[in-house]
Amino acid sequence: MRAMTRTLLAACLALSASAALAGVDIQQWVASTGARVAFVETHALPIVDIQVDFAAGSAYAPAAKSGLAGLTASLLDAGTRQRDENALADRFADLGARFGAGAETDRASVTLRSLSNATERVAAVDLLAEVIQQPAYPQAVFERERARAIAGLKEAQTQPGYLVERAFGEAVYGDHPYGRATSEASLNALTRDDVLAFHRQHYTAAAAHVSIVGDLSRAEAEAIAVRLTEGLAKGEAPAALPVPALRDSTVLRVAHPAAQSHVLIGMPGLTRDDPDYYALVAGNYVLGGGGFVSRLMKEVREKRGYAYSVYSYFEPQRVAGPFRIGLQTRGQQADDAIAVVRDTLKQFIAEGPTQQELDAAKGNIVNGFGLRLDSNAKLLGYVGVIGFYGLPADWLEQYPRAVSELTVEQVRDAFQRRVLPAHLVTVIVGGDGDVTAPSAAPAR
Amino acid sequence: MRLWKRWCDRAAFGRDETIAARRSGRPWSQIGALALVAVVSAPAAQANPFETRLDNGMRVVVKEDRRAPSVVHMVWYDAGSMDEVAGTSGVAHVLEHMMFKGTDTVGPGEFNKIVAGVGGRDNAFTSYDYTAYFQQVPADQLGRMMTLEADRMHKLQLTDEAFAKEIEVVKEERRLRTEDSARALVHEELMASAFHAHPYQRPVIGWMTDLDRMTPEDARRWYREWYAPNNATLVVVGDVDHEAVFRQAASTYGQVPAAQLPRRPVVEEPPQRGVRRSVVRAPAELPYVAIAWPTPTLRDPAKDADVYALQVLAAVLDGYDGARLSRTLVRDKQVAQTAGAGYDGIARGPSLFYMDGAPAPGKTLAEVEAALIGELSRIQTEGVAEHELARVKTQAVASRVYQRDSLMGQAMEIGGLAAVGLSWKDEATLLEGIRKVSADDVKSVAQRYFSKDQMTVVVLEPLPVAAEMARRPSVKTRH
């Protein structure tokens, strides 16, 4: 059986993955500034995509200063020593360039898409360097944006989709940096000096990874990487994040007048370089990652009509990012839907996928790998992940190969060791507005 | 109208997307971007794309893009929620869900399974104007997709049992997207108020009351009436040879018989005789206002200059980070938490120009509404600056280049134009239309289309969540 599977998958690999990946040549080096760089040269379109990642996500902000990482990133273009926010926005627009900046848990990312024509490209890169290296964080803009962030937060706090995410993060991670939620108090406590200090400490060349994809030469890419990081403090690699502790299984209910209950079930899961990475990701495809063909979709949506959306996924991060199962269903049937999810998960952990299911998962992941890389934008995302997390340069080739070699036993074993019902937390927000009787539909 | 197209899945691998700047407070920014993307398209002069028509009337458009061994395959039906009649709102979208339930020869969910097995992704979406189905797969799987999609064009098995479950899924979708979203309720009310006669008054997903009463026969009738090759456009973009695709199309879709299509009534909206105002009360923190004005829809790409001028007007107001609404209302005057404007003009039915906003702390909704109108008034009297005009045009050209990075984006462009009676052949004209817009043209449309009597205004009055909970004693017994 196993030998047959291997042959079959070897055929699949030969068929698509190798062809799709043949063109992806990631060149990596360390710039003279100390920044790490990854570059993919592709001349099919006259565009350049750049992403600079810093270890400056929300996990690196002090506990009492939640919101600091996000503001530091989003206010990069609030003004520099030379230009105010409007002049910056106008200049990017006049160049036809697109700028973006924001913070996730691990990373703060700054992105630029520009035409590759030298005039536009050089000017856009210069402007990006100015924004990264010389943000002024003007006091007035800082105060205005902090007030807007507070107002936005208050609005979000009326929405069950936001409330369930926040409660889930706190329940799964407790005091760990991954569990911290921005609050009105934490935003109010922030000062412009905090932002300046956070930028100085975390937006350093040593903590930077520059990804470049597009229509330019290696020499031009080298110059861009230096240009973007030359004015930054050299800095040091950031301190390691603590490993999240597992919490006891709990069920948390938050009342809310929404018709639907928003449900999240999960626990700390995967790191980016986790030895169980492929077994868990491939297994999860069968459980709840494979869209319409997953077990959860079949049981919850197709068989019972309980939900429009039901899914599970691992979010690999620097230290264990969350594994989660999510769904939304009308309040009165939430308990029934959750029971179906629990049964489905329990059975999957006990038995693992069937050979047929695992083969289907391999087929999807291996055959579809090329589709993940068929545009510069998609490629940039992967290059950024590989570079920022220090994955092997041939990770895009390793990935389908490793998946194709998995066995049912390996997947089941990984789930049994890593998805632990004794540590799964369940958060349920809303559904209290569901007051009409279910299935009261007349004239069916 | 494209804002409200309904995608029916969540992305499983969507976690490495680029990050958008969020500081501009532009809720309609997507419309602005879409308007430009939709409008601007002038590839280098070459034969690509290629078009033909099958004997049964099905239109076929193929765009060769050989960068990666990947292909997007889409079928667009000229049947959207605007073709529904009162009492069956939402049936176009319900049928879209039912299309995944199997045919005479392909089991329920089997199509999904085949797509997943070859590493692809698939889905469908319904809008006011059309319903579309797509798969993105390795290029060597295209023939199989065409066979399967052609099969469900005329061999769908629509059972009572499958319908009974799926209608509940659709109601959950409506709860998720609309019932529990205060601003979605505002947009629904805005359309219902702005259109007294035109079917755009009904939501694409349908009123819950109509979904409650919908029968399997409603869905079957919809399928019988509208799903036919002479009411569809095939779009293929990717690593393919167009001649080969034409041949495959003839041997798959070409075998599906044409059908007599129902009459499509052309509904003219009666004149509006004064401002229309309504209120939505729903759980929220911030109040919110959305405003719409009737504006023209593009019919003749060579002549309808007002449409291009209105697109430029929307972009000057809200087309980029430093555009007028966020610069003036959010940053300088700090009257608004968010402020936006949007206009597409590419639709089968009538078009609206939108503005919306929420007040900054300490400001009122009335101040936001006045400030939004004030920005229009400023353009009515002072016009726009040449550098603003140039900036909008630069972005339009750049957007056109950037769009070519995505197979899906290119396929959406081709299909979206076909679905509203235009063509990819109009792309150059559409870009030229934008390029020809002068500052005077923008001022002129601002003066002609935005009278107070033509406004529809919907305001959101927030219901505090805590107070709502207190009014529902049943809650405590359940938790």
PDB file of C-alpha atoms in Angstrom, chain A residues 15-16 19-20 44-47 49 51 74-75 77-78 85-87 89-90 92-104 107 109 111 113-115 140-141 144-145 147-149 151-152 154-155 157-158 160 253 255-260 262 272 281 285 289-293 297-298 301-309 311 313 315 328-333 360 363-365 367-368 370-378 380-382 385 399 430-435 439 441-444, chain B residues 6-10 12-13 15-26 33 37 67-71 93 97 100-101 109 112-123 136-141 163-173 175-177 179-180 182-183 211-216 283-287 320-323 327 330-332 334 336-338 359 361 387 390-391 394-395 397-407 460 464-465 468-469 472 474-476 478-479:
ATOM      1  CA  LEU A  15       3.715  15.856 -13.423  1.00  0.00           C
ATOM      2  CA  SER A  16       3.251  19.249 -11.895  1.00  0.00           C
ATOM      3  CA  ALA A  19       7.439  21.912 -13.629  1.00  0.00           C
ATOM      4  CA  ALA A  20       5.800  24.639 -11.607  1.00  0.00           C
ATOM      5  CA  ALA A  44       7.521  38.574 -17.254  1.00  0.00           C
ATOM      6  CA  LEU A  45       5.879  41.815 -16.116  1.00  0.00           C
ATOM      7  CA  PRO A  46       7.302  45.325 -15.761  1.00  0.00           C
ATOM      8  CA  ILE A  47       6.743  45.453 -12.017  1.00  0.00           C
ATOM      9  CA  ASP A  49       7.344  43.972  -5.436  1.00  0.00           C
ATOM     10  CA  GLN A  51       8.470  43.615   1.332  1.00  0.00           C
ATOM     11  CA  SER A  74       0.772  52.155  10.460  1.00  0.00           C
ATOM     12  CA  LEU A  75       2.205  55.603  11.304  1.00  0.00           C
ATOM     13  CA  ASP A  77       3.921  57.184   6.537  1.00  0.00           C
ATOM     14  CA  ALA A  78       2.425  59.742   8.914  1.00  0.00           C
ATOM     15  CA  GLU A  85       1.624  62.623   5.483  1.00  0.00           C
ATOM     16  CA  ASN A  86      -0.179  64.220   2.565  1.00  0.00           C
ATOM     17  CA  ALA A  87       3.021  64.850   0.643  1.00  0.00           C
ATOM     18  CA  ALA A  89       0.662  59.885  -0.033  1.00  0.00           C
ATOM     19  CA  ASP A  90       0.702  62.211  -3.051  1.00  0.00           C
ATOM     20  CA  PHE A  92       3.457  57.454  -3.873  1.00  0.00           C
ATOM     21  CA  ALA A  93       0.324  58.089  -5.931  1.00  0.00           C
ATOM     22  CA  ASP A  94       2.140  60.259  -8.474  1.00  0.00           C
ATOM     23  CA  LEU A  95       4.616  57.437  -8.999  1.00  0.00           C
ATOM     24  CA  GLY A  96       1.802  54.946  -9.484  1.00  0.00           C
ATOM     25  CA  ALA A  97       3.294  53.049  -6.555  1.00  0.00           C
ATOM     26  CA  ARG A  98       1.387  51.232  -3.837  1.00  0.00           C
ATOM     27  CA  PHE A  99       2.604  51.413  -0.266  1.00  0.00           C
ATOM     28  CA  GLY A 100       1.376  49.418   2.698  1.00  0.00           C
ATOM     29  CA  ALA A 101       2.429  48.886   6.302  1.00  0.00           C
ATOM     30  CA  GLY A 102       1.076  46.946   9.233  1.00  0.00           C
ATOM     31  CA  ALA A 103       1.900  44.621  12.088  1.00  0.00           C
ATOM     32  CA  GLU A 104       0.949  41.006  12.723  1.00  0.00           C
ATOM     33  CA  ARG A 107       6.186  40.698  12.031  1.00  0.00           C
ATOM     34  CA  SER A 109       5.735  44.430   7.274  1.00  0.00           C
ATOM     35  CA  THR A 111       5.289  46.643   1.233  1.00  0.00           C
ATOM     36  CA  ARG A 113       4.603  47.666  -5.533  1.00  0.00           C
ATOM     37  CA  SER A 114       6.081  49.810  -8.284  1.00  0.00           C
ATOM     38  CA  LEU A 115       6.545  49.850 -12.013  1.00  0.00           C
ATOM     39  CA  ALA A 140      -0.608  65.779  16.258  1.00  0.00           C
ATOM     40  CA  VAL A 141      -0.939  62.865  13.838  1.00  0.00           C
ATOM     41  CA  ARG A 144      -5.381  61.829  16.008  1.00  0.00           C
ATOM     42  CA  GLU A 145      -4.621  58.266  14.967  1.00  0.00           C
ATOM     43  CA  ALA A 147      -8.082  58.521  18.963  1.00  0.00           C
ATOM     44  CA  ARG A 148      -9.203  56.892  15.726  1.00  0.00           C
ATOM     45  CA  ALA A 149      -7.784  53.564  16.861  1.00  0.00           C
ATOM     46  CA  ALA A 151     -12.959  54.684  18.242  1.00  0.00           C
ATOM     47  CA  GLY A 152     -12.342  51.797  15.857  1.00  0.00           C
ATOM     48  CA  LYS A 154     -14.996  50.504  20.447  1.00  0.00           C
ATOM     49  CA  GLU A 155     -16.829  49.788  17.217  1.00  0.00           C
ATOM     50  CA  GLN A 157     -16.108  45.560  20.458  1.00  0.00           C
ATOM     51  CA  THR A 158     -19.747  45.578  19.383  1.00  0.00           C
ATOM     52  CA  PRO A 160     -19.168  39.198  17.668  1.00  0.00           C
ATOM     53  CA  ARG A 253     -19.551  32.087  26.776  1.00  0.00           C
ATOM     54  CA  ALA A 255     -23.522  37.097  25.621  1.00  0.00           C
ATOM     55  CA  HIS A 256     -24.216  39.225  22.555  1.00  0.00           C
ATOM     56  CA  PRO A 257     -27.453  40.128  20.724  1.00  0.00           C
ATOM     57  CA  ALA A 258     -26.279  38.703  17.375  1.00  0.00           C
ATOM     58  CA  ALA A 259     -28.456  36.006  15.813  1.00  0.00           C
ATOM     59  CA  GLN A 260     -25.426  33.801  15.289  1.00  0.00           C
ATOM     60  CA  HIS A 262     -19.452  32.727  16.732  1.00  0.00           C
ATOM     61  CA  ARG A 272       7.205  27.765  11.526  1.00  0.00           C
ATOM     62  CA  VAL A 281      -0.859  20.730   7.800  1.00  0.00           C
ATOM     63  CA  TYR A 285      -6.485  19.590   5.125  1.00  0.00           C
ATOM     64  CA  GLY A 289      -8.563  22.960   5.821  1.00  0.00           C
ATOM     65  CA  GLY A 290      -9.671  21.501   2.524  1.00  0.00           C
ATOM     66  CA  GLY A 291     -12.628  23.789   1.973  1.00  0.00           C
ATOM     67  CA  PHE A 292     -15.646  21.970   0.578  1.00  0.00           C
ATOM     68  CA  VAL A 293     -14.049  18.531   0.839  1.00  0.00           C
ATOM     69  CA  MET A 297     -17.523  20.942   6.110  1.00  0.00           C
ATOM     70  CA  LYS A 298     -19.188  17.642   5.321  1.00  0.00           C
ATOM     71  CA  ARG A 301     -22.536  22.180   6.572  1.00  0.00           C
ATOM     72  CA  GLU A 302     -23.315  19.530   3.970  1.00  0.00           C
ATOM     73  CA  LYS A 303     -25.059  16.973   6.188  1.00  0.00           C
ATOM     74  CA  ARG A 304     -26.763  19.278   8.643  1.00  0.00           C
ATOM     75  CA  GLY A 305     -26.930  22.778   7.174  1.00  0.00           C
ATOM     76  CA  TYR A 306     -25.642  24.186  10.475  1.00  0.00           C
ATOM     77  CA  ALA A 307     -23.222  26.771   9.118  1.00  0.00           C
ATOM     78  CA  TYR A 308     -22.117  28.648   6.050  1.00  0.00           C
ATOM     79  CA  SER A 309     -18.497  28.642   7.115  1.00  0.00           C
ATOM     80  CA  TYR A 311     -12.980  25.413   9.004  1.00  0.00           C
ATOM     81  CA  TYR A 313      -6.259  25.655  10.475  1.00  0.00           C
ATOM     82  CA  GLU A 315      -1.284  29.311  12.028  1.00  0.00           C
ATOM     83  CA  GLN A 328     -20.840  30.580  12.989  1.00  0.00           C
ATOM     84  CA  THR A 329     -24.318  29.195  13.528  1.00  0.00           C
ATOM     85  CA  ARG A 330     -27.677  30.450  14.769  1.00  0.00           C
ATOM     86  CA  GLY A 331     -27.742  30.657  18.540  1.00  0.00           C
ATOM     87  CA  GLN A 332     -30.287  27.966  19.214  1.00  0.00           C
ATOM     88  CA  GLN A 333     -28.336  25.247  17.454  1.00  0.00           C
ATOM     89  CA  ALA A 360      -6.455  13.266  -1.670  1.00  0.00           C
ATOM     90  CA  GLY A 363      -2.923  15.318  -4.392  1.00  0.00           C
ATOM     91  CA  ASN A 364      -4.185  18.760  -3.495  1.00  0.00           C
ATOM     92  CA  ILE A 365      -1.052  20.039  -1.813  1.00  0.00           C
ATOM     93  CA  ASN A 367      -0.399  19.146  -7.479  1.00  0.00           C
ATOM     94  CA  GLY A 368      -1.549  22.576  -6.384  1.00  0.00           C
ATOM     95  CA  GLY A 370       2.474  25.602  -8.438  1.00  0.00           C
ATOM     96  CA  LEU A 371      -0.780  27.509  -8.095  1.00  0.00           C
ATOM     97  CA  ARG A 372       0.499  29.068  -4.900  1.00  0.00           C
ATOM     98  CA  LEU A 373       3.389  30.558  -6.820  1.00  0.00           C
ATOM     99  CA  ASP A 374       1.805  31.663 -10.083  1.00  0.00           C
ATOM    100  CA  SER A 375       1.986  35.414  -9.510  1.00  0.00           C
ATOM    101  CA  ASN A 376       4.611  37.823  -8.238  1.00  0.00           C
ATOM    102  CA  ALA A 377       2.347  38.801  -5.357  1.00  0.00           C
ATOM    103  CA  LYS A 378       1.940  35.206  -4.168  1.00  0.00           C
ATOM    104  CA  LEU A 380       6.523  37.596  -2.534  1.00  0.00           C
ATOM    105  CA  GLY A 381       4.426  36.274   0.336  1.00  0.00           C
ATOM    106  CA  TYR A 382       6.285  32.960   0.391  1.00  0.00           C
ATOM    107  CA  VAL A 385       7.944  33.836   5.099  1.00  0.00           C
ATOM    108  CA  TYR A 399       7.347  21.150   1.137  1.00  0.00           C
ATOM    109  CA  GLY A 430     -23.445  35.744  20.662  1.00  0.00           C
ATOM    110  CA  GLY A 431     -26.471  33.908  19.374  1.00  0.00           C
ATOM    111  CA  ASP A 432     -28.682  35.544  21.953  1.00  0.00           C
ATOM    112  CA  GLY A 433     -30.610  37.361  19.246  1.00  0.00           C
ATOM    113  CA  ASP A 434     -31.853  34.090  17.756  1.00  0.00           C
ATOM    114  CA  VAL A 435     -35.351  34.147  19.216  1.00  0.00           C
ATOM    115  CA  SER A 439     -37.215  25.365  11.101  1.00  0.00           C
ATOM    116  CA  ALA A 441     -40.352  27.844   7.647  1.00  0.00           C
ATOM    117  CA  PRO A 442     -43.801  27.525   6.114  1.00  0.00           C
ATOM    118  CA  ALA A 443     -44.658  26.260   2.649  1.00  0.00           C
ATOM    119  CA  ARG A 444     -41.634  24.084   2.181  1.00  0.00           C
TER     120      ARG A 444
ATOM    121  CA  ARG B   6     -21.050  37.370  -2.973  1.00  0.00           C
ATOM    122  CA  TRP B   7     -18.064  35.122  -2.671  1.00  0.00           C
ATOM    123  CA  CYS B   8     -19.019  31.822  -1.194  1.00  0.00           C
ATOM    124  CA  ASP B   9     -16.020  30.649   0.681  1.00  0.00           C
ATOM    125  CA  ARG B  10     -13.254  31.777   2.932  1.00  0.00           C
ATOM    126  CA  ALA B  12      -7.937  28.571   3.293  1.00  0.00           C
ATOM    127  CA  PHE B  13      -4.474  29.814   2.471  1.00  0.00           C
ATOM    128  CA  ARG B  15      -2.604  34.356   5.314  1.00  0.00           C
ATOM    129  CA  ASP B  16       0.331  35.745   3.405  1.00  0.00           C
ATOM    130  CA  GLU B  17      -1.471  38.563   1.671  1.00  0.00           C
ATOM    131  CA  THR B  18       0.154  41.950   1.450  1.00  0.00           C
ATOM    132  CA  ILE B  19      -0.872  44.470   4.017  1.00  0.00           C
ATOM    133  CA  ALA B  20      -3.018  47.400   3.105  1.00  0.00           C
ATOM    134  CA  ALA B  21      -2.583  50.772   4.704  1.00  0.00           C
ATOM    135  CA  ARG B  22      -5.430  51.334   7.078  1.00  0.00           C
ATOM    136  CA  ARG B  23      -4.855  54.907   8.118  1.00  0.00           C
ATOM    137  CA  SER B  24      -6.737  56.585   5.317  1.00  0.00           C
ATOM    138  CA  GLY B  25     -10.166  55.670   6.666  1.00  0.00           C
ATOM    139  CA  ARG B  26     -11.509  54.839   3.254  1.00  0.00           C
ATOM    140  CA  ALA B  33      -9.744  50.596  -6.855  1.00  0.00           C
ATOM    141  CA  VAL B  37      -9.178  48.314 -12.423  1.00  0.00           C
ATOM    142  CA  ARG B  67       4.021  32.704 -17.034  1.00  0.00           C
ATOM    143  CA  ALA B  68       3.169  29.596 -14.978  1.00  0.00           C
ATOM    144  CA  PRO B  69       1.496  26.234 -15.706  1.00  0.00           C
ATOM    145  CA  SER B  70      -1.762  27.459 -14.233  1.00  0.00           C
ATOM    146  CA  VAL B  71      -5.179  28.295 -15.664  1.00  0.00           C
ATOM    147  CA  HIS B  93     -27.745  32.817  -5.219  1.00  0.00           C
ATOM    148  CA  HIS B  97     -25.208  26.887  -3.996  1.00  0.00           C
ATOM    149  CA  PHE B 100     -22.448  21.930  -6.297  1.00  0.00           C
ATOM    150  CA  LYS B 101     -24.972  19.197  -5.466  1.00  0.00           C
ATOM    151  CA  GLY B 109     -19.733  17.412  -3.940  1.00  0.00           C
ATOM    152  CA  ASN B 112     -15.283  20.001  -5.589  1.00  0.00           C
ATOM    153  CA  LYS B 113     -13.446  16.804  -4.799  1.00  0.00           C
ATOM    154  CA  ILE B 114     -12.004  16.475  -8.294  1.00  0.00           C
ATOM    155  CA  VAL B 115     -10.829  20.091  -8.293  1.00  0.00           C
ATOM    156  CA  ALA B 116      -9.241  19.667  -4.871  1.00  0.00           C
ATOM    157  CA  GLY B 117      -7.580  16.423  -5.912  1.00  0.00           C
ATOM    158  CA  VAL B 118      -5.724  18.050  -8.770  1.00  0.00           C
ATOM    159  CA  GLY B 119      -4.579  20.849  -6.477  1.00  0.00           C
ATOM    160  CA  GLY B 120      -7.074  23.445  -7.608  1.00  0.00           C
ATOM    161  CA  ARG B 121      -9.517  25.762  -5.954  1.00  0.00           C
ATOM    162  CA  ASP B 122     -13.054  26.475  -7.042  1.00  0.00           C
ATOM    163  CA  ASN B 123     -15.974  28.587  -6.076  1.00  0.00           C
ATOM    164  CA  GLN B 136      -8.101  27.636 -10.848  1.00  0.00           C
ATOM    165  CA  VAL B 137      -6.172  24.442 -11.664  1.00  0.00           C
ATOM    166  CA  PRO B 138      -2.912  23.205 -13.189  1.00  0.00           C
ATOM    167  CA  ALA B 139      -3.139  23.944 -16.908  1.00  0.00           C
ATOM    168  CA  ASP B 140      -3.249  20.278 -17.940  1.00  0.00           C
ATOM    169  CA  GLN B 141      -6.558  19.872 -16.064  1.00  0.00           C
ATOM    170  CA  PHE B 163     -32.367  21.849  -1.090  1.00  0.00           C
ATOM    171  CA  ALA B 164     -33.790  21.551   2.445  1.00  0.00           C
ATOM    172  CA  LYS B 165     -30.280  21.499   3.910  1.00  0.00           C
ATOM    173  CA  GLU B 166     -28.726  24.043   1.627  1.00  0.00           C
ATOM    174  CA  ILE B 167     -31.415  26.686   2.197  1.00  0.00           C
ATOM    175  CA  GLU B 168     -30.438  26.594   5.882  1.00  0.00           C
ATOM    176  CA  VAL B 169     -26.805  27.152   4.898  1.00  0.00           C
ATOM    177  CA  VAL B 170     -27.874  30.176   2.855  1.00  0.00           C
ATOM    178  CA  LYS B 171     -29.822  31.571   5.803  1.00  0.00           C
ATOM    179  CA  GLU B 172     -26.715  31.192   7.953  1.00  0.00           C
ATOM    180  CA  GLU B 173     -24.839  33.065   5.265  1.00  0.00           C
ATOM    181  CA  ARG B 175     -27.160  35.994   9.217  1.00  0.00           C
ATOM    182  CA  LEU B 176     -23.389  36.176   8.976  1.00  0.00           C
ATOM    183  CA  ARG B 177     -23.158  38.815   6.284  1.00  0.00           C
ATOM    184  CA  GLU B 179     -28.457  40.280   9.869  1.00  0.00           C
ATOM    185  CA  ASP B 180     -25.591  40.636  12.332  1.00  0.00           C
ATOM    186  CA  ALA B 182     -25.167  46.942  11.167  1.00  0.00           C
ATOM    187  CA  ARG B 183     -23.504  48.505   8.137  1.00  0.00           C
ATOM    188  CA  LEU B 211     -35.656  32.544   1.892  1.00  0.00           C
ATOM    189  CA  ASP B 212     -38.046  31.158   4.526  1.00  0.00           C
ATOM    190  CA  ARG B 213     -40.649  30.512   1.830  1.00  0.00           C
ATOM    191  CA  MET B 214     -38.429  29.423  -1.019  1.00  0.00           C
ATOM    192  CA  THR B 215     -39.137  25.988  -2.520  1.00  0.00           C
ATOM    193  CA  PRO B 216     -37.002  23.534  -4.500  1.00  0.00           C
ATOM    194  CA  PRO B 283     -26.191  47.069  17.568  1.00  0.00           C
ATOM    195  CA  ALA B 284     -23.126  49.238  16.933  1.00  0.00           C
ATOM    196  CA  GLU B 285     -20.975  51.853  18.601  1.00  0.00           C
ATOM    197  CA  LEU B 286     -20.581  54.549  15.983  1.00  0.00           C
ATOM    198  CA  PRO B 287     -23.389  56.099  14.011  1.00  0.00           C
ATOM    199  CA  TYR B 320      -5.749  56.941  -2.970  1.00  0.00           C
ATOM    200  CA  ASP B 321      -4.419  57.457   0.568  1.00  0.00           C
ATOM    201  CA  GLY B 322      -4.161  61.211   0.373  1.00  0.00           C
ATOM    202  CA  ALA B 323      -7.356  61.785  -1.618  1.00  0.00           C
ATOM    203  CA  ARG B 327      -7.186  64.389   3.696  1.00  0.00           C
ATOM    204  CA  VAL B 330     -10.365  62.654   8.504  1.00  0.00           C
ATOM    205  CA  ARG B 331      -6.970  64.334   8.788  1.00  0.00           C
ATOM    206  CA  ASP B 332      -7.431  68.103   8.623  1.00  0.00           C
ATOM    207  CA  GLN B 334     -11.109  65.643  11.944  1.00  0.00           C
ATOM    208  CA  ALA B 336     -14.917  61.944  10.359  1.00  0.00           C
ATOM    209  CA  GLN B 337     -13.576  58.648  11.661  1.00  0.00           C
ATOM    210  CA  THR B 338     -13.948  57.303   8.130  1.00  0.00           C
ATOM    211  CA  PRO B 359     -18.193  60.743  12.869  1.00  0.00           C
ATOM    212  CA  PRO B 361     -15.162  61.340  18.498  1.00  0.00           C
ATOM    213  CA  HIS B 387      -2.241  67.645 -10.555  1.00  0.00           C
ATOM    214  CA  ALA B 390      -2.838  63.660 -13.507  1.00  0.00           C
ATOM    215  CA  ARG B 391      -2.440  61.596 -10.336  1.00  0.00           C
ATOM    216  CA  THR B 394      -1.242  57.748 -13.481  1.00  0.00           C
ATOM    217  CA  GLN B 395      -2.808  55.378 -11.007  1.00  0.00           C
ATOM    218  CA  VAL B 397      -2.377  53.198 -15.933  1.00  0.00           C
ATOM    219  CA  ALA B 398      -0.337  51.573 -13.148  1.00  0.00           C
ATOM    220  CA  SER B 399      -3.367  49.595 -11.957  1.00  0.00           C
ATOM    221  CA  ARG B 400      -3.737  48.219 -15.435  1.00  0.00           C
ATOM    222  CA  VAL B 401      -0.165  46.905 -15.359  1.00  0.00           C
ATOM    223  CA  TYR B 402      -0.470  45.498 -11.839  1.00  0.00           C
ATOM    224  CA  GLN B 403      -3.664  43.683 -12.716  1.00  0.00           C
ATOM    225  CA  ARG B 404      -1.760  41.496 -15.153  1.00  0.00           C
ATOM    226  CA  ASP B 405      -0.020  39.806 -12.220  1.00  0.00           C
ATOM    227  CA  SER B 406      -3.202  37.901 -11.366  1.00  0.00           C
ATOM    228  CA  LEU B 407      -4.817  35.324 -13.674  1.00  0.00           C
ATOM    229  CA  LEU B 460     -27.417  54.039  11.363  1.00  0.00           C
ATOM    230  CA  PRO B 464     -25.798  49.829  22.557  1.00  0.00           C
ATOM    231  CA  VAL B 465     -24.945  46.151  22.809  1.00  0.00           C
ATOM    232  CA  GLU B 468     -29.757  45.154  23.909  1.00  0.00           C
ATOM    233  CA  MET B 469     -28.684  42.293  26.117  1.00  0.00           C
ATOM    234  CA  ARG B 472     -33.463  39.993  26.349  1.00  0.00           C
ATOM    235  CA  SER B 474     -34.250  34.790  27.840  1.00  0.00           C
ATOM    236  CA  VAL B 475     -30.514  34.997  27.383  1.00  0.00           C
ATOM    237  CA  LYS B 476     -29.593  34.412  30.988  1.00  0.00           C
ATOM    238  CA  ARG B 478     -29.538  29.784  28.335  1.00  0.00           C
ATOM    239  CA  HIS B 479     -26.092  30.655  29.555  1.00  0.00           C
TER     240      HIS B 479
END
